[in-house]
């Protein structure tokens, strides 16, 4: 962070940008999360946002520990909504599964419902099929979802599953 500040003060912002891009691309998820926090703490909010954006372009293998390193669920949700827009369905299934396995059931459910709310039958079927192949599987994740969702959202989830021809999955959530 000190080098970023010094480079900016010396009117060498382009080098600060390169430094930050490289950090976002190469450092561990925990290091990147700490770097973002330090940049923000030193008043370099736009730099922190740039690093935050760049690190989300990395592999799903980086995003998972990055989500765990983020201490703020709002920041985590930003990562998840971007992933839902830009990542393959299998990656989204892995994220839902990892969030569930780490006890972040609300975030896992919110991401699941974000995909369900799109009402894209192909993507919903692909998501459920991908979660079926992961541990603990779709049944456990859907069960947790029904425990954290409001009744009307649980009904919406069941409607989505039925609409997509996934009645067997709908019947095992209780």
mmCIF file of C-alpha atoms in Angstrom:
data_model
loop_
_atom_site.group_PDB
_atom_site.id
_atom_site.type_symbol
_atom_site.label_atom_id
_atom_site.label_comp_id
_atom_site.label_asym_id
_atom_site.label_seq_id
_atom_site.Cartn_x
_atom_site.Cartn_y
_atom_site.Cartn_z
ATOM 1 C CA UNK A 1 0.000 0.000 0.000
ATOM 2 C CA UNK A 2 2.838 2.353 0.840
ATOM 3 C CA UNK A 3 4.312 1.872 -2.626
ATOM 4 C CA UNK A 4 0.918 2.574 -4.238
ATOM 5 C CA UNK A 5 0.614 5.790 -2.261
ATOM 6 C CA UNK A 6 4.166 6.837 -3.116
ATOM 7 C CA UNK A 7 3.675 6.112 -6.813
ATOM 8 C CA UNK A 8 0.457 8.147 -6.884
ATOM 9 C CA UNK A 9 2.110 11.044 -5.055
ATOM 10 C CA UNK A 10 5.009 10.968 -7.541
ATOM 11 C CA UNK A 11 2.529 11.228 -10.449
ATOM 12 C CA UNK A 12 3.339 7.651 -11.455
ATOM 13 C CA UNK A 13 -0.209 6.379 -11.215
ATOM 14 C CA UNK A 14 0.169 4.042 -14.176
ATOM 15 C CA UNK A 15 2.770 2.064 -12.206
ATOM 16 C CA UNK A 16 0.508 1.949 -9.190
ATOM 17 C CA UNK A 17 -2.179 0.556 -11.499
ATOM 18 C CA UNK A 18 0.199 -2.141 -12.787
ATOM 19 C CA UNK A 19 1.274 -3.010 -9.236
ATOM 20 C CA UNK A 20 -2.333 -3.373 -8.127
ATOM 21 C CA UNK A 21 -3.379 -5.353 -11.192
ATOM 22 C CA UNK A 22 -0.503 -7.765 -10.620
ATOM 23 C CA UNK A 23 -1.418 -8.134 -6.954
ATOM 24 C CA UNK A 24 -5.026 -8.895 -7.907
ATOM 25 C CA UNK A 25 -3.858 -11.438 -10.494
ATOM 26 C CA UNK A 26 -1.152 -13.253 -8.560
ATOM 27 C CA UNK A 27 -1.586 -12.965 -4.797
ATOM 28 C CA UNK A 28 -3.514 -15.364 -2.602
ATOM 29 C CA UNK A 29 -7.173 -14.636 -1.929
ATOM 30 C CA UNK A 30 -6.435 -13.692 1.684
ATOM 31 C CA UNK A 31 -3.640 -11.330 0.595
ATOM 32 C CA UNK A 32 -5.883 -9.683 -1.987
ATOM 33 C CA UNK A 33 -8.705 -9.209 0.538
ATOM 34 C CA UNK A 34 -6.237 -7.662 3.000
ATOM 35 C CA UNK A 35 -4.761 -5.465 0.247
ATOM 36 C CA UNK A 36 -8.242 -4.194 -0.634
ATOM 37 C CA UNK A 37 -8.937 -3.466 3.020
ATOM 38 C CA UNK A 38 -5.624 -1.623 3.420
ATOM 39 C CA UNK A 39 -6.162 0.428 0.270
ATOM 40 C CA UNK A 40 -9.604 1.423 1.505
ATOM 41 C CA UNK A 41 -8.233 2.226 4.953
ATOM 42 C CA UNK A 42 -5.653 4.538 3.415
ATOM 43 C CA UNK A 43 -8.262 6.438 1.418
ATOM 44 C CA UNK A 44 -7.510 4.754 -1.910
ATOM 45 C CA UNK A 45 -11.086 3.630 -2.481
ATOM 46 C CA UNK A 46 -10.932 3.721 -6.290
ATOM 47 C CA UNK A 47 -7.730 1.653 -6.203
ATOM 48 C CA UNK A 48 -9.385 -0.805 -3.838
ATOM 49 C CA UNK A 49 -12.368 -1.108 -6.184
ATOM 50 C CA UNK A 50 -10.070 -1.706 -9.149
ATOM 51 C CA UNK A 51 -8.281 -4.528 -7.296
ATOM 52 C CA UNK A 52 -11.660 -5.893 -6.183
ATOM 53 C CA UNK A 53 -12.817 -5.968 -9.804
ATOM 54 C CA UNK A 54 -9.632 -7.501 -11.190
ATOM 55 C CA UNK A 55 -9.458 -10.317 -8.663
ATOM 56 C CA UNK A 56 -12.970 -11.445 -9.597
ATOM 57 C CA UNK A 57 -11.712 -12.290 -13.073
ATOM 58 C CA UNK A 58 -9.596 -15.105 -11.671
ATOM 59 C CA UNK A 59 -10.551 -18.767 -11.515
ATOM 60 C CA UNK A 60 -13.294 -20.213 -9.369
ATOM 61 C CA UNK A 61 -10.474 -21.754 -7.333
ATOM 62 C CA UNK A 62 -9.500 -18.218 -6.323
ATOM 63 C CA UNK A 63 -13.023 -16.882 -5.858
ATOM 64 C CA UNK A 64 -13.949 -19.448 -3.213
ATOM 65 C CA UNK A 65 -11.164 -18.552 -0.753
ATOM 66 C CA UNK A 66 -11.624 -14.887 -1.678
ATOM 67 C CA UNK A 67 -15.273 -15.120 -0.573
ATOM 68 C CA UNK A 68 -14.138 -16.716 2.684
ATOM 69 C CA UNK A 69 -11.541 -13.976 3.213
ATOM 70 C CA UNK A 70 -14.110 -11.209 2.770
ATOM 71 C CA UNK A 71 -15.475 -10.232 6.136
ATOM 72 C CA UNK A 72 -18.394 -8.323 4.672
ATOM 73 C CA UNK A 73 -21.414 -10.203 3.273
ATOM 74 C CA UNK A 74 -22.304 -7.169 1.151
ATOM 75 C CA UNK A 75 -18.931 -7.411 -0.595
ATOM 76 C CA UNK A 76 -19.370 -11.167 -0.914
ATOM 77 C CA UNK A 77 -22.787 -10.609 -2.506
ATOM 78 C CA UNK A 78 -21.202 -8.258 -5.052
ATOM 79 C CA UNK A 79 -18.787 -11.044 -6.013
ATOM 80 C CA UNK A 80 -21.628 -13.558 -6.237
ATOM 81 C CA UNK A 81 -23.896 -11.412 -8.395
ATOM 82 C CA UNK A 82 -21.036 -10.751 -10.784
ATOM 83 C CA UNK A 83 -20.266 -14.471 -10.885
ATOM 84 C CA UNK A 84 -23.932 -15.223 -11.597
ATOM 85 C CA UNK A 85 -23.796 -12.890 -14.602
ATOM 86 C CA UNK A 86 -20.481 -14.003 -16.023
ATOM 87 C CA UNK A 87 -19.592 -17.523 -14.906
ATOM 88 C CA UNK A 88 -20.669 -20.885 -16.291
ATOM 89 C CA UNK A 89 -23.486 -22.621 -14.452
ATOM 90 C CA UNK A 90 -21.129 -25.275 -13.052
ATOM 91 C CA UNK A 91 -19.061 -22.550 -11.359
ATOM 92 C CA UNK A 92 -22.221 -21.115 -9.833
ATOM 93 C CA UNK A 93 -23.138 -24.573 -8.523
ATOM 94 C CA UNK A 94 -19.678 -24.855 -6.948
ATOM 95 C CA UNK A 95 -20.120 -21.455 -5.306
ATOM 96 C CA UNK A 96 -23.552 -22.395 -3.929
ATOM 97 C CA UNK A 97 -22.110 -25.673 -2.645
ATOM 98 C CA UNK A 98 -19.042 -24.047 -1.052
ATOM 99 C CA UNK A 99 -21.151 -21.386 0.641
ATOM 100 C CA UNK A 100 -23.455 -24.087 1.985
ATOM 101 C CA UNK A 101 -20.526 -26.216 3.200
ATOM 102 C CA UNK A 102 -18.960 -23.241 4.981
ATOM 103 C CA UNK A 103 -22.183 -22.464 6.853
ATOM 104 C CA UNK A 104 -23.102 -19.382 4.843
ATOM 105 C CA UNK A 105 -26.546 -20.764 4.057
ATOM 106 C CA UNK A 106 -28.179 -17.386 3.485
ATOM 107 C CA UNK A 107 -25.652 -16.401 0.816
ATOM 108 C CA UNK A 108 -25.889 -19.860 -0.767
ATOM 109 C CA UNK A 109 -29.675 -19.559 -0.868
ATOM 110 C CA UNK A 110 -29.582 -16.011 -2.198
ATOM 111 C CA UNK A 111 -27.292 -17.093 -5.043
ATOM 112 C CA UNK A 112 -29.488 -20.111 -5.774
ATOM 113 C CA UNK A 113 -32.590 -17.930 -5.882
ATOM 114 C CA UNK A 114 -30.868 -15.352 -8.069
ATOM 115 C CA UNK A 115 -30.490 -18.064 -10.702
ATOM 116 C CA UNK A 116 -34.008 -19.417 -10.096
ATOM 117 C CA UNK A 117 -35.510 -15.940 -10.454
ATOM 118 C CA UNK A 118 -34.177 -15.728 -14.005
ATOM 119 C CA UNK A 119 -36.699 -18.446 -14.899
ATOM 120 C CA UNK A 120 -34.339 -19.991 -17.450
ATOM 121 C CA UNK A 121 -35.324 -23.682 -17.439
ATOM 122 C CA UNK A 122 -32.100 -24.839 -19.098
ATOM 123 C CA UNK A 123 -29.888 -23.026 -16.608
ATOM 124 C CA UNK A 124 -31.974 -24.193 -13.652
ATOM 125 C CA UNK A 125 -31.756 -27.814 -14.811
ATOM 126 C CA UNK A 126 -27.996 -27.446 -15.375
ATOM 127 C CA UNK A 127 -27.548 -25.907 -11.932
ATOM 128 C CA UNK A 128 -29.497 -28.661 -10.204
ATOM 129 C CA UNK A 129 -27.659 -31.357 -12.181
ATOM 130 C CA UNK A 130 -24.307 -29.816 -11.245
ATOM 131 C CA UNK A 131 -25.273 -29.600 -7.566
ATOM 132 C CA UNK A 132 -26.411 -33.247 -7.718
ATOM 133 C CA UNK A 133 -22.825 -34.154 -8.584
ATOM 134 C CA UNK A 134 -21.333 -32.240 -5.668
ATOM 135 C CA UNK A 135 -21.184 -33.073 -1.987
ATOM 136 C CA UNK A 136 -23.500 -32.727 -0.099
ATOM 137 C CA UNK A 137 -25.791 -32.548 -3.129
ATOM 138 C CA UNK A 138 -28.899 -30.726 -4.155
ATOM 139 C CA UNK A 139 -31.172 -32.241 -1.509
ATOM 140 C CA UNK A 140 -29.154 -30.822 1.396
ATOM 141 C CA UNK A 141 -28.778 -27.418 -0.249
ATOM 142 C CA UNK A 142 -32.484 -27.172 -1.091
ATOM 143 C CA UNK A 143 -33.356 -28.287 2.432
ATOM 144 C CA UNK A 144 -31.224 -25.507 3.884
ATOM 145 C CA UNK A 145 -32.764 -23.047 1.453
ATOM 146 C CA UNK A 146 -36.268 -23.856 2.644
ATOM 147 C CA UNK A 147 -35.162 -23.221 6.230
ATOM 148 C CA UNK A 148 -33.891 -19.697 5.481
ATOM 149 C CA UNK A 149 -36.412 -18.604 2.857
ATOM 150 C CA UNK A 150 -39.654 -16.843 3.659
ATOM 151 C CA UNK A 151 -42.696 -19.027 2.901
ATOM 152 C CA UNK A 152 -43.524 -17.189 -0.345
ATOM 153 C CA UNK A 153 -39.927 -17.610 -1.561
ATOM 154 C CA UNK A 154 -40.032 -21.320 -0.699
ATOM 155 C CA UNK A 155 -43.203 -21.573 -2.780
ATOM 156 C CA UNK A 156 -41.419 -19.758 -5.635
ATOM 157 C CA UNK A 157 -38.501 -22.202 -5.398
ATOM 158 C CA UNK A 158 -40.869 -25.162 -5.618
ATOM 159 C CA UNK A 159 -42.676 -23.559 -8.565
ATOM 160 C CA UNK A 160 -39.366 -23.069 -10.394
ATOM 161 C CA UNK A 161 -38.396 -26.686 -9.803
ATOM 162 C CA UNK A 162 -41.770 -27.944 -11.023
ATOM 163 C CA UNK A 163 -41.729 -25.620 -14.014
ATOM 164 C CA UNK A 164 -38.379 -27.108 -15.023
ATOM 165 C CA UNK A 165 -39.577 -30.688 -14.680
ATOM 166 C CA UNK A 166 -37.669 -31.253 -11.445
ATOM 167 C CA UNK A 167 -40.571 -32.483 -9.329
ATOM 168 C CA UNK A 168 -38.403 -35.160 -7.685
ATOM 169 C CA UNK A 169 -36.145 -32.423 -6.337
ATOM 170 C CA UNK A 170 -39.124 -30.390 -5.198
ATOM 171 C CA UNK A 171 -40.515 -33.255 -3.117
ATOM 172 C CA UNK A 172 -37.305 -33.869 -1.152
ATOM 173 C CA UNK A 173 -36.832 -30.387 0.233
ATOM 174 C CA UNK A 174 -38.929 -30.955 3.343
#
